[in-house]
Coordinates of C-alpha atoms in Angstrom, one line a residue:
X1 CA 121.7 111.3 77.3
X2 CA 122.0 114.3 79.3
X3 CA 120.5 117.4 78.4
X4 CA 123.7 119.4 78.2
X5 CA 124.7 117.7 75.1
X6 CA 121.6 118.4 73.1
X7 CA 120.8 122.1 73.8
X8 CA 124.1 123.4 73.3
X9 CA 125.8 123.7 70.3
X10 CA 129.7 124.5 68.9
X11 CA 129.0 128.0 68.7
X12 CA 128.9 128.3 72.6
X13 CA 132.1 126.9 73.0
X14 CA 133.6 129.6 70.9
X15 CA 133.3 132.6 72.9
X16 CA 136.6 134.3 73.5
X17 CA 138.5 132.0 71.1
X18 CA 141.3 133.5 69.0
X19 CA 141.2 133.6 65.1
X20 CA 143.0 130.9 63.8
X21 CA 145.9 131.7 61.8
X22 CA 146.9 128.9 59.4
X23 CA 150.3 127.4 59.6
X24 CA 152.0 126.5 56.6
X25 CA 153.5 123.4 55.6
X26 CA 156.3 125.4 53.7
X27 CA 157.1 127.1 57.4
X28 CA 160.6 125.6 58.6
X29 CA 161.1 123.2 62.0
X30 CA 161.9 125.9 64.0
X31 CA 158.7 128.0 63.7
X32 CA 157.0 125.5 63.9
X33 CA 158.9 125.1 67.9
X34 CA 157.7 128.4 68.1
X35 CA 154.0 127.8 67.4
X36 CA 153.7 124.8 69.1
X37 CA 154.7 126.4 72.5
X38 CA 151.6 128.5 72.5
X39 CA 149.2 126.0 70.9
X40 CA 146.9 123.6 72.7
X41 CA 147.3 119.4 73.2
X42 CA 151.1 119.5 72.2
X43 CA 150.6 120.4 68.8
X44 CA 149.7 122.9 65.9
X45 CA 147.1 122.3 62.3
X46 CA 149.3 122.2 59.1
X47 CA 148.0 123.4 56.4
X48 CA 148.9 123.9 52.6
X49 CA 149.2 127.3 51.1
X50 CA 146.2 129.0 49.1
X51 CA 146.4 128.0 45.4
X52 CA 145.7 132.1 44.5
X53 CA 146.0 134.8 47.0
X54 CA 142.5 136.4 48.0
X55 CA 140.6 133.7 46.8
X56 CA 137.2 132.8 48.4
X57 CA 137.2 129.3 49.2
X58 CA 134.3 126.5 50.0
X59 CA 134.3 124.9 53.2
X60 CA 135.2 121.6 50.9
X61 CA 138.3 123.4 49.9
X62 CA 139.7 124.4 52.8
X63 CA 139.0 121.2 53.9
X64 CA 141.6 119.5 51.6
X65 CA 144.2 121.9 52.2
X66 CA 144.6 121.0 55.7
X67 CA 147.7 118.6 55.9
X68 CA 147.9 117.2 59.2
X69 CA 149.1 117.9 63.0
X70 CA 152.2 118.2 63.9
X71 CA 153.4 117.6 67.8
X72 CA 156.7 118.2 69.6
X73 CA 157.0 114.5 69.8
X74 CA 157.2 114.8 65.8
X75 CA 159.7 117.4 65.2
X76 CA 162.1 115.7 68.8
X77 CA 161.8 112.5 66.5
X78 CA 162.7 114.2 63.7
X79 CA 165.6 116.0 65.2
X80 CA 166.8 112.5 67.0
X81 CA 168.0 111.3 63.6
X82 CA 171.3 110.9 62.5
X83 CA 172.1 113.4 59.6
X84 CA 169.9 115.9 62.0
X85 CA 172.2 115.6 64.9
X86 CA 175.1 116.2 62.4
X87 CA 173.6 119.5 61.0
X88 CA 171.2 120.9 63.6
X89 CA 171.3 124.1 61.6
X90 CA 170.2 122.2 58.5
X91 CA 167.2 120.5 60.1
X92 CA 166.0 123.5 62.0
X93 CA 165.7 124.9 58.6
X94 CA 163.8 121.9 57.2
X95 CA 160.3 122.8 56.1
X96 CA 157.6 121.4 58.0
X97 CA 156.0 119.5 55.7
X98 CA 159.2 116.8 55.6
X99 CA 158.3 116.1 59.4
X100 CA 154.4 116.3 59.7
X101 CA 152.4 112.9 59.3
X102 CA 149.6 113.3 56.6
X103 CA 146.4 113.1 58.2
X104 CA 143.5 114.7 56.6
X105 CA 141.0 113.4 58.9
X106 CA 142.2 114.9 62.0
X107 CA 140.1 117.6 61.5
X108 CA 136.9 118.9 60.7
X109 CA 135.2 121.9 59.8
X110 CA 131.6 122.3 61.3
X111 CA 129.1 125.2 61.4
X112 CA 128.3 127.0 64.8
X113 CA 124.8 125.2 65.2
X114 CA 126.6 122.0 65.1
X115 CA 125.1 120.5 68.5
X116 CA 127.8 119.2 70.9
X117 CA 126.3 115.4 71.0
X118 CA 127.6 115.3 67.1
X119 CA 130.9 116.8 67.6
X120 CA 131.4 114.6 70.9
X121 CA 130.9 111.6 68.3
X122 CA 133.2 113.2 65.9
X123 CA 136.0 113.1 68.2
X124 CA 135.5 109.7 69.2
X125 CA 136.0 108.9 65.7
X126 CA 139.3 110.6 66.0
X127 CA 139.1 113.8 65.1
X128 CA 141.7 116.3 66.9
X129 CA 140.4 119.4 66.0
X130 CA 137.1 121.6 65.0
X131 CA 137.4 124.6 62.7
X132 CA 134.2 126.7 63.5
X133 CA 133.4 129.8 61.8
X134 CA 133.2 133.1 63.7
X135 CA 130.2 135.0 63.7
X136 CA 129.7 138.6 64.2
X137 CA 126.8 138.8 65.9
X138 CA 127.4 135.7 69.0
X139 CA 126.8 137.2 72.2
X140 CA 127.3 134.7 74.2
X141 CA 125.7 131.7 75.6
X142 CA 122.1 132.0 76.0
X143 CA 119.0 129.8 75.7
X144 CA 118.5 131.3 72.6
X145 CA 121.5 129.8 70.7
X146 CA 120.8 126.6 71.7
X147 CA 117.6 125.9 69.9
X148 CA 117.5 123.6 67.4
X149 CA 115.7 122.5 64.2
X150 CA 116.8 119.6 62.2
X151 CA 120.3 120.2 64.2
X152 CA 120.3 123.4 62.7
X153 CA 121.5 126.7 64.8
X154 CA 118.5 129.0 64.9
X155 CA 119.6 132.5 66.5
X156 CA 116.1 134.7 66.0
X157 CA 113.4 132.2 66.7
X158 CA 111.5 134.7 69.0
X159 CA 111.3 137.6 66.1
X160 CA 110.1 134.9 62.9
X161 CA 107.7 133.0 62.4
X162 CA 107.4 129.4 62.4
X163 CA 107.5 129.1 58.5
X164 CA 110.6 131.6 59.1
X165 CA 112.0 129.2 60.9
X166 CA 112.2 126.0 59.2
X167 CA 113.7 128.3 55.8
X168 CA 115.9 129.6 58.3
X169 CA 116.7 126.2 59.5
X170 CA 117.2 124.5 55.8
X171 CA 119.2 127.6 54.3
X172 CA 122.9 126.6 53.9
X173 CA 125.1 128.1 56.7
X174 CA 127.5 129.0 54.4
X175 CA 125.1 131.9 53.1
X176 CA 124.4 133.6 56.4
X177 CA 125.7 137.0 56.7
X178 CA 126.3 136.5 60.2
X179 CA 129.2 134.5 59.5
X180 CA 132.8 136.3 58.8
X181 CA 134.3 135.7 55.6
X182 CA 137.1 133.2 56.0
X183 CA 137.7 133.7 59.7
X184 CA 137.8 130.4 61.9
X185 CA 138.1 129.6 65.3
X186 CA 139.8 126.2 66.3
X187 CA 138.1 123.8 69.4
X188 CA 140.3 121.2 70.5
X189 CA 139.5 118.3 72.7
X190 CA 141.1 119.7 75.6
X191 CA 138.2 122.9 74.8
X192 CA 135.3 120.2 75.1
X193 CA 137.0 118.6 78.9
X194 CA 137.4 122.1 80.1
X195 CA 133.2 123.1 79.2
X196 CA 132.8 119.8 80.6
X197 CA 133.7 120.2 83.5
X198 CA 131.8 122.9 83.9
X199 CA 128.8 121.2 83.9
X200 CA 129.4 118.5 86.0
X201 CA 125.8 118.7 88.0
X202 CA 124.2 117.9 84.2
X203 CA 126.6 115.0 83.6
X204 CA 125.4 112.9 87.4
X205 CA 125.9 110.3 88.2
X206 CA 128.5 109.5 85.7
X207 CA 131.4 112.2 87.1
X208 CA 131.3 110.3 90.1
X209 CA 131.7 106.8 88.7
X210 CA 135.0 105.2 88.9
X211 CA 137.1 105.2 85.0
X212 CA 136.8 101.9 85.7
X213 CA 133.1 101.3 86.2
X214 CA 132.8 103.4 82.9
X215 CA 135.1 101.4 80.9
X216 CA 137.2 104.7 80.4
X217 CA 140.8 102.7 80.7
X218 CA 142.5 102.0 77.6
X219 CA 144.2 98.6 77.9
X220 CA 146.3 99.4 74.7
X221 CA 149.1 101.1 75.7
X222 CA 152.2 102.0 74.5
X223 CA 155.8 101.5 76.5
X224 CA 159.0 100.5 76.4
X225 CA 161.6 98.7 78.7
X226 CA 163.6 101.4 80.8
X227 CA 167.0 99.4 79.7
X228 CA 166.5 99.7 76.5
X229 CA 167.2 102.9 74.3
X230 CA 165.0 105.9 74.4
X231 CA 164.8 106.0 70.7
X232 CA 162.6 103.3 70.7
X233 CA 159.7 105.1 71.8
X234 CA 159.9 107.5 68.8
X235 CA 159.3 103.8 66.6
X236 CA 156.5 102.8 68.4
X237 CA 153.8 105.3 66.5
X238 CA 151.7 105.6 70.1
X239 CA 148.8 107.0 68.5
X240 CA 146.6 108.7 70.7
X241 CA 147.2 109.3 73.3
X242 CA 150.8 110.2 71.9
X243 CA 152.6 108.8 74.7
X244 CA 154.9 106.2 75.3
X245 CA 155.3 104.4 78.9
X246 CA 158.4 103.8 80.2
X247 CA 158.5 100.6 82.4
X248 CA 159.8 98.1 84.6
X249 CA 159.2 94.5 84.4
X250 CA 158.9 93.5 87.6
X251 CA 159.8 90.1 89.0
X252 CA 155.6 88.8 88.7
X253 CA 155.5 90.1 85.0
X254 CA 154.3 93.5 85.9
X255 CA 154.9 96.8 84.5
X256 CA 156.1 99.0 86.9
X257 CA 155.8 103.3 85.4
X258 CA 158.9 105.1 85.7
X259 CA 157.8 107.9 83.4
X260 CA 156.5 108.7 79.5
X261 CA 158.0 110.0 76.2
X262 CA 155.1 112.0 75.3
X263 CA 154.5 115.2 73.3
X264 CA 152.6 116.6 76.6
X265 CA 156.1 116.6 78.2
X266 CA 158.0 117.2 75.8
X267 CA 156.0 120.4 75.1
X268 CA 158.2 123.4 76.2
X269 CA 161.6 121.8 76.2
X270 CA 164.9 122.2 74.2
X271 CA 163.8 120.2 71.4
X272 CA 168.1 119.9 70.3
X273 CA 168.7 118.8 73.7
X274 CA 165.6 116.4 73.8
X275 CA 166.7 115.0 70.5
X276 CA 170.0 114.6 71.8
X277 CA 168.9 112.5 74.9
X278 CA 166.5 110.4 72.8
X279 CA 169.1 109.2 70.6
X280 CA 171.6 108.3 72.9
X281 CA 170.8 107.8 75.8
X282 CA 168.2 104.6 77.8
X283 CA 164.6 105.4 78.0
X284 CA 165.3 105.5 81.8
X285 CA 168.0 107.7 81.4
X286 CA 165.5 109.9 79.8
X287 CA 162.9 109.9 82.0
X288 CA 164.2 109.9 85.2
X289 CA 167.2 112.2 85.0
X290 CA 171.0 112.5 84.4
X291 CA 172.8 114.9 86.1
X292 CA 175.8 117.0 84.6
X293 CA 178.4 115.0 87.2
X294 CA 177.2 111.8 86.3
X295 CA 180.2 109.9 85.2
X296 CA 179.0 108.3 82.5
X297 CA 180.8 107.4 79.1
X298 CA 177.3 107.7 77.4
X299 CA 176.9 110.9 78.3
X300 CA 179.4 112.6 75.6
X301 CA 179.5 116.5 74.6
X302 CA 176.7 117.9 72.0
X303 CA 176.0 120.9 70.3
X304 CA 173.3 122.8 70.6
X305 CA 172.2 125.6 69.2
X306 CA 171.4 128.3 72.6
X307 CA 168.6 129.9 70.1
X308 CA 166.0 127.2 70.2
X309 CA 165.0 127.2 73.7
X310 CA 161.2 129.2 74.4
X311 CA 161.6 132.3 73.9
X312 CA 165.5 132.9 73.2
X313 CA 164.9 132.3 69.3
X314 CA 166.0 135.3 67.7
X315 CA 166.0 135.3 63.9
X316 CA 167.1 131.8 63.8
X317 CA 170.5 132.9 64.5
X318 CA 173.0 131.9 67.0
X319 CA 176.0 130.2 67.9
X320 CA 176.6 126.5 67.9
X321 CA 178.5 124.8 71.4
X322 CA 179.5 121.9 72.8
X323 CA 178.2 121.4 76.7
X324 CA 177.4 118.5 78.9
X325 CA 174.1 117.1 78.8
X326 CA 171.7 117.4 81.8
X327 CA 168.0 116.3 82.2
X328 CA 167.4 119.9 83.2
X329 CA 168.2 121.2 79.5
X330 CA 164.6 119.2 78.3
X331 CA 163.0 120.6 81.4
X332 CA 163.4 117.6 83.7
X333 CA 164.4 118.2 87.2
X334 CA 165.9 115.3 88.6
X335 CA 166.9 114.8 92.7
X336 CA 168.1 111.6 91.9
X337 CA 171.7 111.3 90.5
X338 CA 171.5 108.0 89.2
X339 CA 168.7 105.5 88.3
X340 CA 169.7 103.5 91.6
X341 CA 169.0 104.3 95.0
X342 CA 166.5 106.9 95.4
X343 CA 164.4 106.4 92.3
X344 CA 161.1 106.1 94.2
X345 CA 162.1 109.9 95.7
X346 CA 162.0 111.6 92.5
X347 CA 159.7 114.1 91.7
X348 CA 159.2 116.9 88.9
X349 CA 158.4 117.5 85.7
X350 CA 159.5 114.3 84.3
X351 CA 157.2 112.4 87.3
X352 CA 154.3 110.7 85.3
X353 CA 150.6 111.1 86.3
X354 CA 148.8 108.9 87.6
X355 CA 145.5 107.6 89.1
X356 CA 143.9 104.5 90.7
X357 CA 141.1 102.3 88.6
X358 CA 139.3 103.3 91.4
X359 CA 139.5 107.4 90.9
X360 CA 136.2 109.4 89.7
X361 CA 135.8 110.2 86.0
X362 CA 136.0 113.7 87.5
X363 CA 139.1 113.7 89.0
X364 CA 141.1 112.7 86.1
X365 CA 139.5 115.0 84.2
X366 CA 140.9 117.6 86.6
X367 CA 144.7 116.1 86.9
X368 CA 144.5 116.0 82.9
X369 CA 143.3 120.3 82.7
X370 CA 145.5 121.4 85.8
X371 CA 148.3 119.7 84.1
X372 CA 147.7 120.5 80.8
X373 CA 148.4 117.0 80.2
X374 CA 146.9 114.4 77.1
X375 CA 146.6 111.8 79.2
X376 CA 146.8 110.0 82.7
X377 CA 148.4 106.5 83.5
X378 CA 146.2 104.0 85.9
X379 CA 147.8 101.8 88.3
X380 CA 146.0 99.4 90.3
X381 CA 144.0 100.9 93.4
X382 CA 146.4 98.6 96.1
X383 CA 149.5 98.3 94.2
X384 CA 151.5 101.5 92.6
X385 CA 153.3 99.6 90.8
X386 CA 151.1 98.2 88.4
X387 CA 150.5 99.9 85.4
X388 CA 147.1 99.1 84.0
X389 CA 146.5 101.4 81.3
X390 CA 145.8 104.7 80.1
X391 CA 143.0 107.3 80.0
X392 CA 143.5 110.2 77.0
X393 CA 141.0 112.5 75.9
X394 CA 138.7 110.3 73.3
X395 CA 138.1 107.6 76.1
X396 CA 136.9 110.6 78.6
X397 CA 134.6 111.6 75.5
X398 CA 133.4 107.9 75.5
X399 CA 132.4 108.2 78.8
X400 CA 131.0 111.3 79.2
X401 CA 128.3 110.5 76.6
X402 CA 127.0 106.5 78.6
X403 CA 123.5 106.3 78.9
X404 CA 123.5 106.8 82.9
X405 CA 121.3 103.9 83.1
X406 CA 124.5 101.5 82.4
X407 CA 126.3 102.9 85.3
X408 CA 126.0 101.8 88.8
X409 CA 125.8 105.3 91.0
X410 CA 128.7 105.3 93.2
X411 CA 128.3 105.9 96.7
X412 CA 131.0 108.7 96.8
X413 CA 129.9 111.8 98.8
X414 CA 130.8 115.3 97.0
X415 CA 133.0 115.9 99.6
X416 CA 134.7 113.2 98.7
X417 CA 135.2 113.8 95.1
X418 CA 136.5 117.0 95.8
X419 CA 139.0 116.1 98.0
X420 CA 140.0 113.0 95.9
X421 CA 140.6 116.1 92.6
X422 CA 142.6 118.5 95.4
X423 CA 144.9 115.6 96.1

């Protein structure tokens, strides 16, 4: 087990974090567009309002309010549905808790001595999210933080004594007056890759190794057929990752990646215009583009509502239009104008990522924090068009935490791992 894991704790992960402010299940859809464009991993903590106002709540109870988390790929689901598409107005005023999926387990609150090993196996067990408390008096990562006593945080071992220090260690957390009262900090798993991969030299050999080597491909994946509609991928409850490939079957059985339905690109779009495309239109229609001069009888007028996009909301007011659909209006920036001839040109937004079974447990850990992305498709390491599986966040945080003794070294030079994560 390397060292890194055992010495530091939550608390040094929280430096610089924002407070969390909670987000309420009573909050309508398009707030919740809002809040979701500035959150991390696609997608924002629901919670349930405060049964009295002021209140000073356990840990226990703060723990049952939390509801669930809700993604873009939830609310563009959502919004794809028939009596949504007929009153946009109505379901961007919907409250949020008709659209999140209940998931209490999702996240977990955990004190600021919590030692990364144990909330490494937390999210393996699929949890999403850790709600730390801040603490007045952190100053940083030091040494001194990191000590630990029965896996408890121990801040002034150098000023107590020892008997100080194991009361110290076996007094509640809760009690400390370091701690501010009902101020938390949020950690996703995309929080844990990025210290990661900070710490790459404590983590040898296993950065080097190959995803495959490690075991780190998930086999499990989610897709649909390009031909068939896009509105299938909404059915298909992905999981996590929450993504959905979008293949072809090629003529050996194969599935050849065209692109993903996914909440990680689907992040910062026109949700009306997504919601839109994913209910009428082909998943490869979706993913690969359609242009506004594409003569096509499926692609009809719509109404959107201008307000929705980014930044443009403005008091949830504005005026309804008809226009012409185009793959640019979900962010998608297609060269191709049909899904004929040119298909292995396109590139842009829409474009999934992907690596070889062969690529470096450090690389795709890269591709997935310069991309901002949940996850990265594998294809075989001679054949592009092979999909093979998936990578997301809990099977890095499998890997990551292998006894290095199971892992054959590779004999890749660090020259060549860091030209394999520039490319």
């Amino acid at each position: 087990m390397a060292s890194v894991f055992l010495y530091h704790v939550v608390g040094d992960l929280t430096v610089g974090k924002p407070e969390l402010i909670e987000f309420s299940e009573t909050e309508t859809v398009e707030s919740a567009i809002r809040a979701i464009g500035e959150s991390t991993e696609c997608g924002i903590p629901v919670w349930k309002r405060r049964p009295h106002v002021g209140m000073i709540e356990s840990n226990e109870m703060r723990q049952q309010r939390f509801v669930g988390i809700l993604t873009s790929l939830d609310i563009i689901s959502f919004l794809a549905k028939t009596q949504c598409l007929e009153d946009q107005d109505k379901a961007m005023k919907t409250q949020v808790s008709d659209v999140v999926v209940p998931n209490n387990a999702l996240l977990k609150i955990v004190d600021p001595g919590t030692r990364l090993i144990d909330a490494l196996e937390m999210m393996k067990q699929d949890v999403r999210r850790l709600l730390v408390p801040k603490s007045k008096g952190w100053k940083g990562m030091s040494k001194r933080f990191s000590i630990l006593y029965n896996g408890k945080w121990l801040k002034n071992i150098e000023n107590g004594s020892s008997n100080n220090l194991i009361a110290s260690a076996n007094r509640p957390s809760s009690s400390s007056s370091t701690y501010m009262r009902d101020k938390f900090c949020c950690l996703s798993r995309e929080d844990i890759i990025r210290f990661l991969i900070g710490c790459l030299g404590a983590l040898a050999p296993l950065p080097l190794s190959s995803i495959s080597l490690l075991g780190a491909i998930n086999l499990n994946y989610s897709f649909v057929e390009a031909s068939h509609p896009a509105l299938e991928a909404s059915q298909k409850n992905p999981g996590d990752p929450r993504a959905v490939a979008v293949v072809e079957i090629t003529p050996e059985g194969h599935h050849k990646i065209l692109g993903e339905i996914s909440a990680s690109k689907l992040w910062k779009c026109d949700y009306l215009a997504a919601a839109w495309a994913l209910a009428n239109l082909s998943a490869g229609q979706f993913v690969m583009g359609v242009e506004d001069n594409v003569s096509s009888r499926s692609l009809l007028d719509y109404s959107v509502n201008s307000p929705v996009q980014g930044d443009k909301i403005a008091n949830g007011v504005g005026s309804t239009r008809p226009r012409k659909f185009s793959s640019r209006s979900i962010g998608f920036n297609p060269v191709s104008p049909s899904l004929g001839v040119g298909r292995s040109m396109y590139r842009g937004r829409s474009a999934p990522l992907t690596c070889k079974t062969t690529s470096s447990l450090a690389a795709v850990m890269a591709q997935m924090l310069s991309h901002r992305a949940t996850n990265v498709w594998v294809t075989e390491d001679e054949n592009d068009d092979v999909l093979v599986g998936v990578v997301g966040y809990a099977d890095i945080l499998v890997a990551v935490t292998k006894q290095p003794a199971a892992v054959i070294p590779t004999n890749q030079s660090i020259t060549e791992l860091a030209s394999e994560i520039q490319s």
